mmCIF file of C-alpha atoms in Angstrom:
data_model
loop_
_atom_site.group_PDB
_atom_site.id
_atom_site.type_symbol
_atom_site.label_atom_id
_atom_site.label_comp_id
_atom_site.label_asym_id
_atom_site.label_seq_id
_atom_site.Cartn_x
_atom_site.Cartn_y
_atom_site.Cartn_z
ATOM 1 C CA CYS A 90 -0.936 -6.287 36.656
ATOM 2 C CA LYS A 91 2.541 -4.651 37.883
ATOM 3 C CA ILE A 92 4.887 -5.078 34.772
ATOM 4 C CA LEU A 93 5.029 -1.784 34.249
ATOM 5 C CA ARG A 94 6.678 -1.640 37.866
ATOM 6 C CA CYS A 95 9.695 -3.924 36.380
ATOM 7 C CA ASN A 96 9.927 -2.530 33.218
ATOM 8 C CA SER A 97 10.654 1.062 35.171
ATOM 9 C CA GLU A 98 13.358 -0.741 37.465
ATOM 10 C CA TYR A 99 14.686 -2.190 34.442
ATOM 11 C CA VAL A 100 15.189 0.738 32.620
ATOM 12 C CA ALA A 101 16.826 2.590 35.830
ATOM 13 C CA ALA A 102 18.779 0.093 36.217
ATOM 14 C CA THR A 103 20.071 -0.033 33.371
ATOM 15 C CA LEU A 104 20.270 3.754 31.809
ATOM 16 C CA HIS A 105 23.485 4.750 33.308
ATOM 17 C CA LEU A 106 25.357 1.668 32.296
ATOM 18 C CA ARG A 107 27.914 1.711 29.567
ATOM 19 C CA GLY A 108 31.175 0.397 27.883
ATOM 20 C CA PRO A 109 32.797 -2.504 28.525
ATOM 21 C CA GLU A 110 32.329 -2.738 32.570
ATOM 22 C CA ARG A 111 29.023 -2.991 32.457
ATOM 23 C CA GLY A 112 28.474 -6.580 31.883
ATOM 24 C CA ALA A 113 28.069 -8.065 35.125
ATOM 25 C CA ALA A 114 25.834 -5.273 36.324
ATOM 26 C CA PHE A 115 23.565 -5.744 33.283
ATOM 27 C CA CYS A 116 23.210 -9.137 34.034
ATOM 28 C CA THR A 117 22.710 -8.367 37.127
ATOM 29 C CA ALA A 118 19.833 -5.907 36.282
ATOM 30 C CA LEU A 119 18.365 -9.027 33.583
ATOM 31 C CA ARG A 120 18.211 -10.915 36.960
ATOM 32 C CA SER A 121 16.595 -8.881 39.012
ATOM 33 C CA TYR A 122 13.869 -8.001 35.801
ATOM 34 C CA SER A 123 13.749 -11.832 35.723
ATOM 35 C CA LEU A 124 12.618 -12.064 39.170
ATOM 36 C CA CYS A 125 10.031 -8.832 39.072
ATOM 37 C CA THR A 126 8.479 -10.661 36.506
ATOM 38 C CA ARG A 127 8.240 -14.406 37.722
ATOM 39 C CA ARG A 128 6.725 -12.377 41.175
ATOM 40 C CA THR A 129 3.942 -10.756 38.578
ATOM 41 C CA ALA A 130 3.125 -13.572 36.355
ATOM 42 C CA ARG A 131 -0.095 -14.954 38.191
ATOM 43 C CA THR A 132 -1.571 -11.620 37.782
ATOM 44 C CA CYS A 133 -0.448 -11.212 34.062
ATOM 45 C CA ARG A 134 -1.183 -14.035 32.325
ATOM 46 C CA GLY A 135 -3.340 -12.212 29.804
ATOM 47 C CA ASP A 136 -0.519 -9.250 29.501
ATOM 48 C CA LEU A 137 1.019 -8.677 26.200
ATOM 49 C CA ALA A 138 3.584 -6.077 28.095
ATOM 50 C CA PHE A 139 4.049 -9.018 30.158
ATOM 51 C CA HIS A 140 4.752 -11.501 27.891
ATOM 52 C CA SER A 141 6.988 -9.399 26.036
ATOM 53 C CA ALA A 142 8.825 -8.201 29.047
ATOM 54 C CA VAL A 143 9.847 -12.443 29.592
ATOM 55 C CA HIS A 144 10.382 -13.282 25.809
ATOM 56 C CA GLY A 145 12.909 -9.433 25.637
ATOM 57 C CA ILE A 146 14.513 -10.877 29.209
ATOM 58 C CA GLU A 147 15.545 -14.701 27.486
ATOM 59 C CA ASP A 148 16.846 -13.385 24.312
ATOM 60 C CA LEU A 149 19.002 -10.228 26.474
ATOM 61 C CA MET A 150 20.435 -12.733 28.699
ATOM 62 C CA ILE A 151 21.418 -15.277 25.566
ATOM 63 C CA GLN A 152 22.762 -12.287 23.501
ATOM 64 C CA ASN A 153 24.989 -10.849 26.823
ATOM 65 C CA ASN A 154 26.111 -14.689 28.041
ATOM 66 C CA CYS A 155 23.747 -14.257 31.477
ATOM 67 C CA SER A 156 24.089 -17.247 34.171
ATOM 68 C CA LYS A 157 20.443 -17.219 35.613
ATOM 69 C CA GLU A 158 21.791 -18.400 38.727
ATOM 70 C CA GLY A 159 23.839 -15.014 40.214
ATOM 71 C CA PRO A 160 23.340 -11.813 42.523
ATOM 72 C CA THR A 161 20.318 -9.687 42.174
ATOM 73 C CA ALA A 162 19.860 -5.876 42.783
ATOM 74 C CA PRO A 163 17.235 -5.034 45.367
ATOM 75 C CA PRO A 164 14.405 -2.557 43.407
ATOM 76 C CA ARG A 165 14.964 1.227 43.518
ATOM 77 C CA PRO A 166 13.027 3.499 45.407
ATOM 78 C CA ARG A 167 10.999 5.218 42.880
ATOM 79 C CA PRO A 168 11.550 8.921 42.496
ATOM 80 C CA ALA A 169 8.901 11.445 42.527
ATOM 81 C CA ALA A 170 9.825 13.615 39.553
ATOM 82 C CA PRO A 171 7.376 16.626 38.594
ATOM 83 C CA ASN A 172 7.374 14.436 35.373
ATOM 84 C CA ALA A 173 6.964 10.701 35.876
ATOM 85 C CA GLY A 174 3.872 10.476 34.075
ATOM 86 C CA HIS A 175 6.432 10.910 30.372
ATOM 87 C CA GLY A 176 8.578 8.915 31.090
ATOM 88 C CA PHE A 177 9.007 5.804 28.973
ATOM 89 C CA GLU A 178 6.623 3.328 30.268
ATOM 90 C CA SER A 179 4.077 5.430 30.066
ATOM 91 C CA LEU A 180 5.234 6.326 26.526
ATOM 92 C CA ASP A 181 5.646 3.715 24.730
ATOM 93 C CA ILE A 182 3.377 1.336 27.000
ATOM 94 C CA CYS A 183 0.513 1.642 24.241
ATOM 95 C CA ASP A 184 2.877 1.900 21.277
ATOM 96 C CA TYR A 185 4.194 -1.559 20.606
ATOM 97 C CA GLU A 186 6.541 -0.998 17.959
ATOM 98 C CA ARG A 187 8.510 2.125 19.785
ATOM 99 C CA SER A 188 8.178 -0.330 22.574
ATOM 100 C CA PHE A 189 9.556 -3.262 21.012
ATOM 101 C CA LEU A 190 12.353 -1.636 19.393
ATOM 102 C CA TYR A 191 13.677 -0.373 23.159
ATOM 103 C CA LYS A 192 13.296 -3.629 24.555
ATOM 104 C CA HIS A 193 14.570 -5.415 21.780
ATOM 105 C CA GLY A 194 17.198 -3.961 19.566
ATOM 106 C CA ARG A 195 15.415 -4.712 16.773
ATOM 107 C CA PRO A 196 11.715 -4.092 15.304
ATOM 108 C CA PRO A 197 9.414 -6.760 15.238
ATOM 109 C CA GLY A 198 8.140 -8.980 13.190
ATOM 110 C CA PHE A 199 4.831 -8.797 11.329
ATOM 111 C CA GLN A 200 2.297 -11.294 9.638
ATOM 112 C CA HIS A 201 -0.355 -10.917 7.159
ATOM 113 C CA CYS A 202 -3.729 -12.544 6.480
ATOM 114 C CA ALA A 203 -6.257 -11.728 3.836
ATOM 115 C CA ALA A 204 -10.107 -12.873 3.099
ATOM 116 C CA PHE A 205 -11.811 -11.472 0.417
ATOM 117 C CA GLY A 206 -13.895 -13.231 -2.794
ATOM 118 C CA ASP A 207 -15.599 -16.565 -2.945
ATOM 119 C CA PRO A 208 -13.754 -15.949 0.490
ATOM 120 C CA HIS A 209 -10.248 -17.103 -0.160
ATOM 121 C CA ILE A 210 -8.340 -16.745 2.396
ATOM 122 C CA ARG A 211 -4.566 -16.231 2.596
ATOM 123 C CA THR A 212 -2.932 -17.645 5.807
ATOM 124 C CA PHE A 213 -0.586 -16.166 7.761
ATOM 125 C CA HIS A 214 2.117 -18.861 6.953
ATOM 126 C CA ASP A 215 1.230 -17.349 2.933
ATOM 127 C CA ASP A 216 -0.788 -20.622 2.033
ATOM 128 C CA PHE A 217 -3.836 -20.258 0.167
ATOM 129 C CA HIS A 218 -7.244 -21.757 0.109
ATOM 130 C CA THR A 219 -10.983 -20.973 -1.921
ATOM 131 C CA CYS A 220 -13.475 -22.087 0.998
ATOM 132 C CA ARG A 221 -16.827 -23.367 1.301
ATOM 133 C CA VAL A 222 -17.589 -21.562 4.331
ATOM 134 C CA GLU A 223 -21.175 -20.836 4.397
ATOM 135 C CA GLY A 224 -22.385 -18.917 8.126
ATOM 136 C CA SER A 225 -20.111 -17.651 10.612
ATOM 137 C CA TRP A 226 -16.390 -18.798 11.198
ATOM 138 C CA PRO A 227 -13.623 -17.062 12.813
ATOM 139 C CA LEU A 228 -10.879 -16.041 11.003
ATOM 140 C CA LEU A 229 -8.588 -14.894 14.455
ATOM 141 C CA ASP A 230 -9.527 -15.301 18.142
ATOM 142 C CA ASN A 231 -6.442 -14.995 20.189
ATOM 143 C CA ASP A 232 -5.736 -13.105 23.292
ATOM 144 C CA TYR A 233 -6.092 -9.765 21.957
ATOM 145 C CA LEU A 234 -8.667 -9.770 18.574
ATOM 146 C CA PHE A 235 -11.242 -11.627 18.016
ATOM 147 C CA VAL A 236 -12.661 -11.248 13.993
ATOM 148 C CA GLN A 237 -15.287 -13.031 12.750
ATOM 149 C CA ALA A 238 -16.712 -13.708 8.629
ATOM 150 C CA THR A 239 -20.176 -14.148 8.177
ATOM 151 C CA SER A 240 -20.593 -15.990 4.133
ATOM 152 C CA SER A 241 -23.973 -16.164 2.284
ATOM 153 C CA PRO A 242 -24.087 -17.780 -0.958
ATOM 154 C CA VAL A 243 -22.673 -15.744 -4.059
ATOM 155 C CA ALA A 244 -25.773 -16.642 -5.768
ATOM 156 C CA LYS A 245 -29.267 -18.819 -5.023
ATOM 157 C CA GLY A 246 -28.218 -22.093 -6.210
ATOM 158 C CA SER A 247 -24.251 -21.858 -6.504
ATOM 159 C CA ASN A 248 -22.182 -23.777 -3.557
ATOM 160 C CA ALA A 249 -19.584 -20.512 -3.527
ATOM 161 C CA THR A 250 -20.098 -18.423 -0.933
ATOM 162 C CA VAL A 251 -19.222 -14.312 -0.267
ATOM 163 C CA THR A 252 -18.363 -13.044 3.416
ATOM 164 C CA SER A 253 -21.777 -10.873 4.020
ATOM 165 C CA LYS A 254 -20.606 -9.365 7.230
ATOM 166 C CA LEU A 255 -17.219 -8.937 9.411
ATOM 167 C CA THR A 256 -17.306 -8.613 13.396
ATOM 168 C CA ILE A 257 -14.485 -7.678 14.800
ATOM 169 C CA ILE A 258 -14.002 -7.145 19.083
ATOM 170 C CA PHE A 259 -10.730 -5.600 20.063
ATOM 171 C CA LYS A 260 -10.354 -6.784 23.020
ATOM 172 C CA ASN A 261 -10.379 -4.866 27.067
ATOM 173 C CA MET A 262 -5.927 -3.821 27.168
ATOM 174 C CA LYS A 263 -5.851 -2.441 30.997
ATOM 175 C CA GLU A 264 -3.340 0.432 30.121
ATOM 176 C CA CYS A 265 -4.612 1.069 26.691
ATOM 177 C CA ILE A 266 -8.176 0.189 25.747
ATOM 178 C CA ASP A 267 -11.372 -0.241 26.765
ATOM 179 C CA GLN A 268 -12.813 -2.925 24.392
ATOM 180 C CA LYS A 269 -14.120 -1.946 20.697
ATOM 181 C CA VAL A 270 -16.186 -3.239 18.952
ATOM 182 C CA TYR A 271 -16.365 -2.524 14.741
ATOM 183 C CA GLN A 272 -19.296 -4.071 12.638
ATOM 184 C CA ALA A 273 -19.679 -3.834 8.949
ATOM 185 C CA GLU A 274 -22.285 -5.295 6.849
ATOM 186 C CA LEU A 275 -23.083 -5.353 3.224
ATOM 187 C CA ASP A 276 -24.123 -1.454 2.461
ATOM 188 C CA ASN A 277 -22.675 -0.658 5.689
ATOM 189 C CA LEU A 278 -19.127 -0.383 5.882
ATOM 190 C CA PRO A 279 -18.962 2.773 9.062
ATOM 191 C CA ALA A 280 -16.514 5.034 9.608
ATOM 192 C CA ALA A 281 -16.966 4.223 13.869
ATOM 193 C CA PHE A 282 -17.059 1.221 16.786
ATOM 194 C CA GLN A 283 -19.989 0.349 17.583
ATOM 195 C CA ASP A 284 -20.504 2.209 20.122
ATOM 196 C CA GLY A 285 -20.343 5.434 17.598
ATOM 197 C CA SER A 286 -16.398 5.730 19.064
ATOM 198 C CA VAL A 287 -13.376 6.871 16.290
ATOM 199 C CA ASP A 288 -10.542 5.478 19.278
ATOM 200 C CA GLY A 289 -9.769 3.384 21.677
ATOM 201 C CA GLY A 290 -11.714 5.082 24.767
ATOM 202 C CA ALA A 291 -10.539 7.917 27.766
ATOM 203 C CA ARG A 292 -7.726 5.170 29.003
ATOM 204 C CA PRO A 293 -4.465 6.899 28.643
ATOM 205 C CA GLY A 294 -3.584 5.083 25.389
ATOM 206 C CA GLY A 295 -6.951 5.478 23.726
ATOM 207 C CA SER A 296 -5.407 7.253 20.847
ATOM 208 C CA SER A 297 -3.783 4.260 19.887
ATOM 209 C CA LEU A 298 -6.683 2.540 18.552
ATOM 210 C CA SER A 299 -8.286 4.197 15.885
ATOM 211 C CA ILE A 300 -10.549 4.302 12.730
ATOM 212 C CA ARG A 301 -10.782 6.608 9.485
ATOM 213 C CA GLU A 302 -12.420 6.008 6.275
ATOM 214 C CA LEU A 303 -10.446 6.077 3.065
ATOM 215 C CA SER A 304 -13.289 6.035 0.906
ATOM 216 C CA PRO A 305 -16.800 6.420 2.015
ATOM 217 C CA GLY A 306 -18.939 3.311 2.678
ATOM 218 C CA ARG A 307 -16.173 1.547 0.136
ATOM 219 C CA HIS A 308 -12.611 1.559 2.667
ATOM 220 C CA VAL A 309 -11.847 1.748 6.293
ATOM 221 C CA GLU A 310 -8.398 1.201 8.068
ATOM 222 C CA ILE A 311 -8.695 0.857 11.521
ATOM 223 C CA ARG A 312 -5.115 1.261 13.363
ATOM 224 C CA ALA A 313 -4.329 -0.439 16.749
ATOM 225 C CA GLY A 314 -0.664 0.525 17.675
ATOM 226 C CA TYR A 315 -1.011 -0.755 21.237
ATOM 227 C CA ILE A 316 -0.633 -4.055 19.220
ATOM 228 C CA GLY A 317 0.636 -3.170 16.346
ATOM 229 C CA THR A 318 -1.739 -4.473 14.063
ATOM 230 C CA THR A 319 -3.756 -2.421 11.062
ATOM 231 C CA ILE A 320 -7.163 -3.509 9.161
ATOM 232 C CA ALA A 321 -8.218 -2.782 6.621
ATOM 233 C CA VAL A 322 -12.300 -3.714 5.403
ATOM 234 C CA ARG A 323 -13.195 -3.186 1.877
ATOM 235 C CA GLN A 324 -16.381 -3.331 0.243
ATOM 236 C CA ALA A 325 -16.154 -4.551 -3.818
ATOM 237 C CA GLY A 326 -19.792 -5.299 -5.641
ATOM 238 C CA ARG A 327 -22.009 -7.512 -3.310
ATOM 239 C CA GLN A 328 -18.733 -8.791 -0.886
ATOM 240 C CA LEU A 329 -16.977 -7.858 1.837
ATOM 241 C CA SER A 330 -12.711 -7.874 2.577
ATOM 242 C CA PHE A 331 -10.629 -7.856 5.512
ATOM 243 C CA SER A 332 -6.855 -7.524 5.263
ATOM 244 C CA ILE A 333 -4.713 -7.285 8.362
ATOM 245 C CA ARG A 334 -0.864 -6.619 9.142
ATOM 246 C CA ALA A 335 -0.429 -8.324 12.942
ATOM 247 C CA ALA A 336 2.576 -8.332 15.011
ATOM 248 C CA GLU A 337 4.097 -11.912 15.600
ATOM 249 C CA GLU A 338 4.001 -12.284 18.905
ATOM 250 C CA VAL A 339 0.275 -10.631 18.709
ATOM 251 C CA ALA A 340 -0.809 -13.588 15.960
ATOM 252 C CA GLY A 341 0.486 -16.064 17.796
ATOM 253 C CA ALA A 342 -0.987 -14.905 21.906
ATOM 254 C CA PHE A 343 -3.658 -17.985 21.525
ATOM 255 C CA THR A 344 -4.510 -21.756 23.683
ATOM 256 C CA GLU A 345 -4.708 -25.030 22.327
ATOM 257 C CA GLU A 346 -8.773 -24.459 22.715
ATOM 258 C CA GLN A 347 -8.348 -21.342 19.728
ATOM 259 C CA ASP A 348 -7.691 -23.695 17.180
ATOM 260 C CA LEU A 349 -9.902 -22.783 14.851
ATOM 261 C CA GLN A 350 -8.408 -19.633 13.115
ATOM 262 C CA LEU A 351 -8.890 -19.439 9.404
ATOM 263 C CA CYS A 352 -6.074 -17.044 9.322
ATOM 264 C CA VAL A 353 -3.977 -19.361 11.130
ATOM 265 C CA GLY A 354 -4.607 -23.134 9.954
ATOM 266 C CA GLY A 355 -6.570 -21.839 6.576
ATOM 267 C CA CYS A 356 -9.634 -23.380 5.471
ATOM 268 C CA PRO A 357 -10.283 -27.293 7.312
ATOM 269 C CA HIS A 358 -10.045 -29.719 4.311
ATOM 270 C CA SER A 359 -13.577 -30.655 3.976
ATOM 271 C CA GLN A 360 -14.183 -26.849 3.175
ATOM 272 C CA ARG A 361 -11.570 -26.182 0.681
ATOM 273 C CA MET A 362 -12.259 -26.156 -3.138
ATOM 274 C CA SER A 363 -10.859 -26.559 -6.366
ATOM 275 C CA ARG A 364 -10.293 -22.528 -8.171
ATOM 276 C CA SER A 365 -10.728 -24.460 -11.572
ATOM 277 C CA PRO A 366 -13.889 -23.809 -12.968
ATOM 278 C CA ARG A 367 -16.079 -26.582 -13.567
ATOM 279 C CA GLY A 368 -19.223 -27.406 -15.344
ATOM 280 C CA ARG A 369 -21.194 -24.092 -16.972
ATOM 281 C CA GLY A 370 -20.687 -20.928 -14.597
ATOM 282 C CA ARG A 371 -22.380 -17.384 -15.295
ATOM 283 C CA VAL A 372 -19.569 -16.006 -17.542
ATOM 284 C CA PRO A 373 -17.428 -17.923 -19.858
ATOM 285 C CA ALA A 374 -14.278 -18.427 -18.223
ATOM 286 C CA GLU A 375 -12.230 -16.878 -20.934
ATOM 287 C CA THR A 376 -14.176 -13.694 -20.940
ATOM 288 C CA ALA A 377 -13.665 -13.910 -17.245
ATOM 289 C CA ARG A 378 -9.798 -14.039 -17.597
ATOM 290 C CA ALA A 379 -9.737 -10.603 -19.932
ATOM 291 C CA LEU A 380 -11.323 -8.896 -16.985
ATOM 292 C CA CYS A 381 -9.169 -10.122 -14.448
ATOM 293 C CA ARG A 382 -6.009 -9.349 -16.472
ATOM 294 C CA GLU A 383 -6.845 -5.240 -17.011
ATOM 295 C CA MET A 384 -6.681 -5.300 -13.211
ATOM 296 C CA LEU A 385 -4.488 -8.193 -12.647
ATOM 297 C CA PRO A 386 -1.617 -8.664 -15.239
ATOM 298 C CA VAL A 387 0.473 -10.922 -13.548
ATOM 299 C CA GLU A 388 -1.499 -14.597 -13.391
ATOM 300 C CA ASP A 389 -0.777 -15.229 -9.525
ATOM 301 C CA VAL A 390 -3.467 -16.619 -7.058
ATOM 302 C CA TYR A 391 -5.184 -13.170 -6.683
ATOM 303 C CA PHE A 392 -5.703 -13.412 -10.457
ATOM 304 C CA GLN A 393 -7.056 -17.367 -10.701
ATOM 305 C CA SER A 394 -9.438 -16.309 -7.628
ATOM 306 C CA CYS A 395 -10.198 -13.039 -9.743
ATOM 307 C CA VAL A 396 -11.184 -15.685 -12.417
ATOM 308 C CA PHE A 397 -12.892 -18.482 -10.494
ATOM 309 C CA ASP A 398 -15.353 -15.383 -8.523
ATOM 310 C CA VAL A 399 -16.447 -13.773 -12.453
ATOM 311 C CA VAL A 400 -17.414 -17.058 -13.819
ATOM 312 C CA THR A 401 -18.988 -18.289 -11.043
ATOM 313 C CA SER A 402 -21.143 -14.831 -9.937
ATOM 314 C CA GLY A 403 -21.622 -13.114 -13.496
ATOM 315 C CA ASP A 404 -20.181 -9.874 -11.144
ATOM 316 C CA ALA A 405 -17.412 -8.111 -12.805
ATOM 317 C CA ASN A 406 -16.944 -6.159 -9.711
ATOM 318 C CA PHE A 407 -15.112 -9.066 -8.083
ATOM 319 C CA THR A 408 -11.879 -8.106 -10.084
ATOM 320 C CA MET A 409 -12.199 -4.960 -7.627
ATOM 321 C CA ALA A 410 -12.364 -7.205 -4.748
ATOM 322 C CA ALA A 411 -9.200 -9.180 -5.727
ATOM 323 C CA HIS A 412 -7.732 -5.865 -7.195
ATOM 324 C CA GLY A 413 -7.808 -4.518 -3.251
ATOM 325 C CA ALA A 414 -6.810 -7.760 -1.821
ATOM 326 C CA LEU A 415 -3.682 -7.816 -3.928
ATOM 327 C CA GLU A 416 -2.818 -3.742 -2.555
ATOM 328 C CA ASP A 417 -3.624 -4.310 0.696
ATOM 329 C CA ALA A 418 -0.984 -7.609 0.254
ATOM 330 C CA ARG A 419 1.260 -4.977 -1.031
ATOM 331 C CA LEU A 420 1.906 -2.275 2.122
ATOM 332 C CA PHE A 421 0.932 -5.411 4.787
ATOM 333 C CA LEU A 422 3.545 -7.676 3.585
ATOM 334 C CA PRO A 423 6.941 -7.452 5.973
ATOM 335 C CA ASP A 424 8.274 -9.266 2.491
ATOM 336 C CA ALA A 425 8.052 -8.045 -0.922
ATOM 337 C CA GLU A 426 9.610 -10.858 -2.122
ATOM 338 C CA LYS A 427 6.311 -13.037 -0.567
ATOM 339 C CA LEU A 428 3.601 -10.956 -2.240
ATOM 340 C CA HIS A 429 2.685 -13.107 -5.581
ATOM 341 C CA ILE A 430 1.971 -17.273 -4.862
ATOM 342 C CA PHE A 431 2.044 -18.875 -7.753
ATOM 343 C CA GLN A 432 -0.007 -22.336 -7.214
#
C-alpha cells in the first residue's frame, strides 16, 4: 500500500501555499492527491490511513469549491533529505488524532461502548440493553479490532449471566503494530498481551499500542493511539467489564457480514431482558437500592442495572461494577450531557 507516498506528495505540494492566490494550485494538489489514492485503492482497501485520506480529500474539495475535473500536477521527485525519516508521515501515521487533525483541520469524533454486570450493554449509539447472552458473543468485529465476551450464569439456576472472559484482538497494521491478543479471565487480569509484551512490537509505531495496570488484578487500560482508541478492562466481584472510547471512523469500519456486534446493535431482541426484578431475588429490592445508592446517587440506567444485579446475584460487589462503568463513561464519553441515560 503506497498511501504514505500519496500523503507526502500532497503535503509537499501544499506546504508553501498561502493567501488568496493559493486556490487554483490547492485544487490541483487535491486532484493529484485523489488520483494517487485511486491508483493505490486495490492494495490499500483495508488500510485506515487510506480511508482517512479518501474522506479527507472529499471534505477538502467541498470546503474549497474544487472541481473534480481539471489539471493535476505530476508527482514531485522525493528529496533524499538526511532527516527524511522524521517527516510528517513517519511521525504521525501511528498517531491517529494528530494525523486526523492535520488532514481535516479538526479533531476526530469519538464513540463509547461498555459491557458490565449482568451483562448490560451501552452501545455506541447510547442504547442500553440488559442481555441473556450465555456463551461467546462479539462486542466488536471491525477492520481493526475484534472483541469477544464469554458469559456464564451469575448463579446456579439463574437466567442472568455475567462476563467471565474477554478476548481482544488488535489486528495487524502494517506501519504500526504486529497483531496483538489480550485475554482476561476471572481472577486473571494480566498487564501484558498474550505473548508477554506490553506494546505493539518492533515496528516503527510499536509504542502507539501500550498496556498499563491501574489497579493490580482489578483495572487495566490499553491505549491504541494508532487507531485513536482506549480500552478499560475491570474485575469487580465475580464479573469482568469492558469499556471503550473509539474513533468514529474505526468504530464504523466493518462490512455487512460483520453485522453481529453488541457495541453496534446491542443485544439481539431474543436475548434482551427487563431490568425490573421479578419473583424472589437473593436480596430484597429495597436493600439492593440502598446499597446501590451509596455508589450511584443518580437513579439512571447504571443505578437500575446495579439494583438488578444485586437482587439477582446477592453479591454487593456488583455496585462496584456499575460504579466502574459510570467512571469509564465519564472519562470516555465525548459528550458529558449523555453520561446519564434514563429509561
